[in-house]
PDB file of C-alpha atoms in Angstrom:
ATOM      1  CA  UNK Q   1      51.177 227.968 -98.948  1.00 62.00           C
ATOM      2  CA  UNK Q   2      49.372 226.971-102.291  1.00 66.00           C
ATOM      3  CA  UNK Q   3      52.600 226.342-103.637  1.00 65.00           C
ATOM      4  CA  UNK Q   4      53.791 223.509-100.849  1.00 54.00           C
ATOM      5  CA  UNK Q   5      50.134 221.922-100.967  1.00 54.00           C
ATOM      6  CA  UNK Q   6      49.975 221.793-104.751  1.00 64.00           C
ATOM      7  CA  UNK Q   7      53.578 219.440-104.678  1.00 59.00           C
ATOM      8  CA  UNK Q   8      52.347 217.560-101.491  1.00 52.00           C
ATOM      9  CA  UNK Q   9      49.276 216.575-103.781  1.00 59.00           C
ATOM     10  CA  UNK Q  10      51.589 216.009-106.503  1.00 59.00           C
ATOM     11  CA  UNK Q  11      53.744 214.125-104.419  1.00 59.00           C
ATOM     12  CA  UNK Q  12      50.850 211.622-102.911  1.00 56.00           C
ATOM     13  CA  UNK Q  13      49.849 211.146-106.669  1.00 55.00           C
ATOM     14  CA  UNK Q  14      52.680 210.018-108.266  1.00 52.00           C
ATOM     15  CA  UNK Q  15      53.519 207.266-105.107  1.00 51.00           C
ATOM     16  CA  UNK Q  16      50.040 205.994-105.447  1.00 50.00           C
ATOM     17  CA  UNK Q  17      50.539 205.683-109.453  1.00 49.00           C
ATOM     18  CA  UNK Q  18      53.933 204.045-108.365  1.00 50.00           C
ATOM     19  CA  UNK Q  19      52.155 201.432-107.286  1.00 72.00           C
ATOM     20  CA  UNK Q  20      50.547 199.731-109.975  1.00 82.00           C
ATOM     21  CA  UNK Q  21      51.753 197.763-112.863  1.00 92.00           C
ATOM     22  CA  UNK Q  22      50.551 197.569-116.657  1.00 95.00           C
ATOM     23  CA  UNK Q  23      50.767 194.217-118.771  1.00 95.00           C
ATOM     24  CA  UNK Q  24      49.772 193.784-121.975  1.00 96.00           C
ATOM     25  CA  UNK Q  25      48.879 190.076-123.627  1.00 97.00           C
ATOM     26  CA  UNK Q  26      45.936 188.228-125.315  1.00 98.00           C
ATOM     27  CA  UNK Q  27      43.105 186.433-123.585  1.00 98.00           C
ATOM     28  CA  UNK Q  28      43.419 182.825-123.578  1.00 98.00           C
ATOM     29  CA  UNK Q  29      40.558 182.216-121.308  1.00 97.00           C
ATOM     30  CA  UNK Q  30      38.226 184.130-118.497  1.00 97.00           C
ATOM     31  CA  UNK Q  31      36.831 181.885-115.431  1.00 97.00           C
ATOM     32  CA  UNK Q  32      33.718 184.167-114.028  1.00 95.00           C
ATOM     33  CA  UNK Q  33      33.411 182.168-111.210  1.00 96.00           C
ATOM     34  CA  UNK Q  34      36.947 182.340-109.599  1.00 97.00           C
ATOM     35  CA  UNK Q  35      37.256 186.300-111.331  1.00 97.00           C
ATOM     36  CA  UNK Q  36      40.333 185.146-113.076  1.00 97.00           C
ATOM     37  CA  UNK Q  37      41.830 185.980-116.742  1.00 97.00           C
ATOM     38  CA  UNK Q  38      44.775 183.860-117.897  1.00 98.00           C
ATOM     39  CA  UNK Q  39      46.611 185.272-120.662  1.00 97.00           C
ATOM     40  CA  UNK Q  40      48.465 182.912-123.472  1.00 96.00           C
ATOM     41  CA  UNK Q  41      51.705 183.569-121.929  1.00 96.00           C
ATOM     42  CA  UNK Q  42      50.415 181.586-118.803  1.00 95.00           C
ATOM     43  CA  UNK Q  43      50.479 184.463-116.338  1.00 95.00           C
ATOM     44  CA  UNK Q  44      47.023 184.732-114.794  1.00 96.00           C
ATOM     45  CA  UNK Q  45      45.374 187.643-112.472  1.00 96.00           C
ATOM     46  CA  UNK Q  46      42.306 187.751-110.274  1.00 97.00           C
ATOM     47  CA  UNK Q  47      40.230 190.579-111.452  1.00 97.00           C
ATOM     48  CA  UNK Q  48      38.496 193.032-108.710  1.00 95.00           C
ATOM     49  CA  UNK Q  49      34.870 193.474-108.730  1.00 94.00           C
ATOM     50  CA  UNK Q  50      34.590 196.803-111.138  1.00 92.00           C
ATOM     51  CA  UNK Q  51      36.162 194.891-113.529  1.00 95.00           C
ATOM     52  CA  UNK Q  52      33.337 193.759-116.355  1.00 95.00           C
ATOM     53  CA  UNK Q  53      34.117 189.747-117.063  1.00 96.00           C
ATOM     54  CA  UNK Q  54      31.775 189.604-119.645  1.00 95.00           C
ATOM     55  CA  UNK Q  55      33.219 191.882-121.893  1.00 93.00           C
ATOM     56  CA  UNK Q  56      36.602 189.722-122.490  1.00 96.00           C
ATOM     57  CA  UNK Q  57      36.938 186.815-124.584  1.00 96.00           C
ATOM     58  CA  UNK Q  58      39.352 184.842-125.518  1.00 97.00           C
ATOM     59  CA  UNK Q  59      41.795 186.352-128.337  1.00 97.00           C
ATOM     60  CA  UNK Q  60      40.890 189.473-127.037  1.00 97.00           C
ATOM     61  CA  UNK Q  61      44.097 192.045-126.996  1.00 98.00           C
ATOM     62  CA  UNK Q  62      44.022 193.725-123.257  1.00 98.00           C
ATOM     63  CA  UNK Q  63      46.166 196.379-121.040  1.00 97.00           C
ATOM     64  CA  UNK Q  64      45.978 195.070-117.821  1.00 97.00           C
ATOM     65  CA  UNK Q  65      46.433 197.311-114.791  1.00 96.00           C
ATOM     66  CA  UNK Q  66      47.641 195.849-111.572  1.00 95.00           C
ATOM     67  CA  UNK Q  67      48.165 196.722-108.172  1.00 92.00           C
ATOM     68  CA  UNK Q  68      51.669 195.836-106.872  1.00 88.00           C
ATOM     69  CA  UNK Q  69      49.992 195.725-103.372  1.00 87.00           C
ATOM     70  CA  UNK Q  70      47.844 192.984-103.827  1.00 87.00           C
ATOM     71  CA  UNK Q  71      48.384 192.097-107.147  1.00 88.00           C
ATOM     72  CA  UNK Q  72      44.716 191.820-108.391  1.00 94.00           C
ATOM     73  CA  UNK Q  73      43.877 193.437-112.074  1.00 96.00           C
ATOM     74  CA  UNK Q  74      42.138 196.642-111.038  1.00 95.00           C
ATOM     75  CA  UNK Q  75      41.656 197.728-114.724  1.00 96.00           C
ATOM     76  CA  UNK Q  76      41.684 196.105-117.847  1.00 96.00           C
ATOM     77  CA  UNK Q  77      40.965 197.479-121.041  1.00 96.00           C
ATOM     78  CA  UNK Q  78      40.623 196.220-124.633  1.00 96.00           C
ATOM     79  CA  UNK Q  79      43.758 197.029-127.031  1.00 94.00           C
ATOM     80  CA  UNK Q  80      42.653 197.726-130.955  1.00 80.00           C
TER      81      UNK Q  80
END
């Protein structure tokens, strides 16, 4: 029995982690007000509320995490 609910837990993981995205680029600009960070490719995404605005600006190097469902960056952290 520990066996079977071990891989169903396993199993729910991975589709949830199947369901996200990760994109890397550089900052070109961050609008606060609308929550959204354009990169200098052109691609922009709408940041969710956890994310922290204020700690990206532009030239910054970032790994952007977003959800397939709704496509909103649900992560985004600073590359070295």
């Amino acid at each position: 029995m520990t066996k079977l609910l071990t891989a169903l837990a396993a199993t729910a993981f991975f589709a949830v982690a199947a369901h996200a995205a990760e994109v890397q680029g550089t900052v070109q600009s961050v609008d606060p007000a609308s929550r959204t960070i354009m990169l200098d490719d052109g691609t922009s995404y709408v940041a969710d509320a956890a994310v922290d605005l204020d700690a990206l600006a532009a030239g910054d190097k970032v790994m952007i995490t977003v959800d397939d469902a709704t496509t909103s960056a649900v992560e985004v952290e600073k590359q070295d």
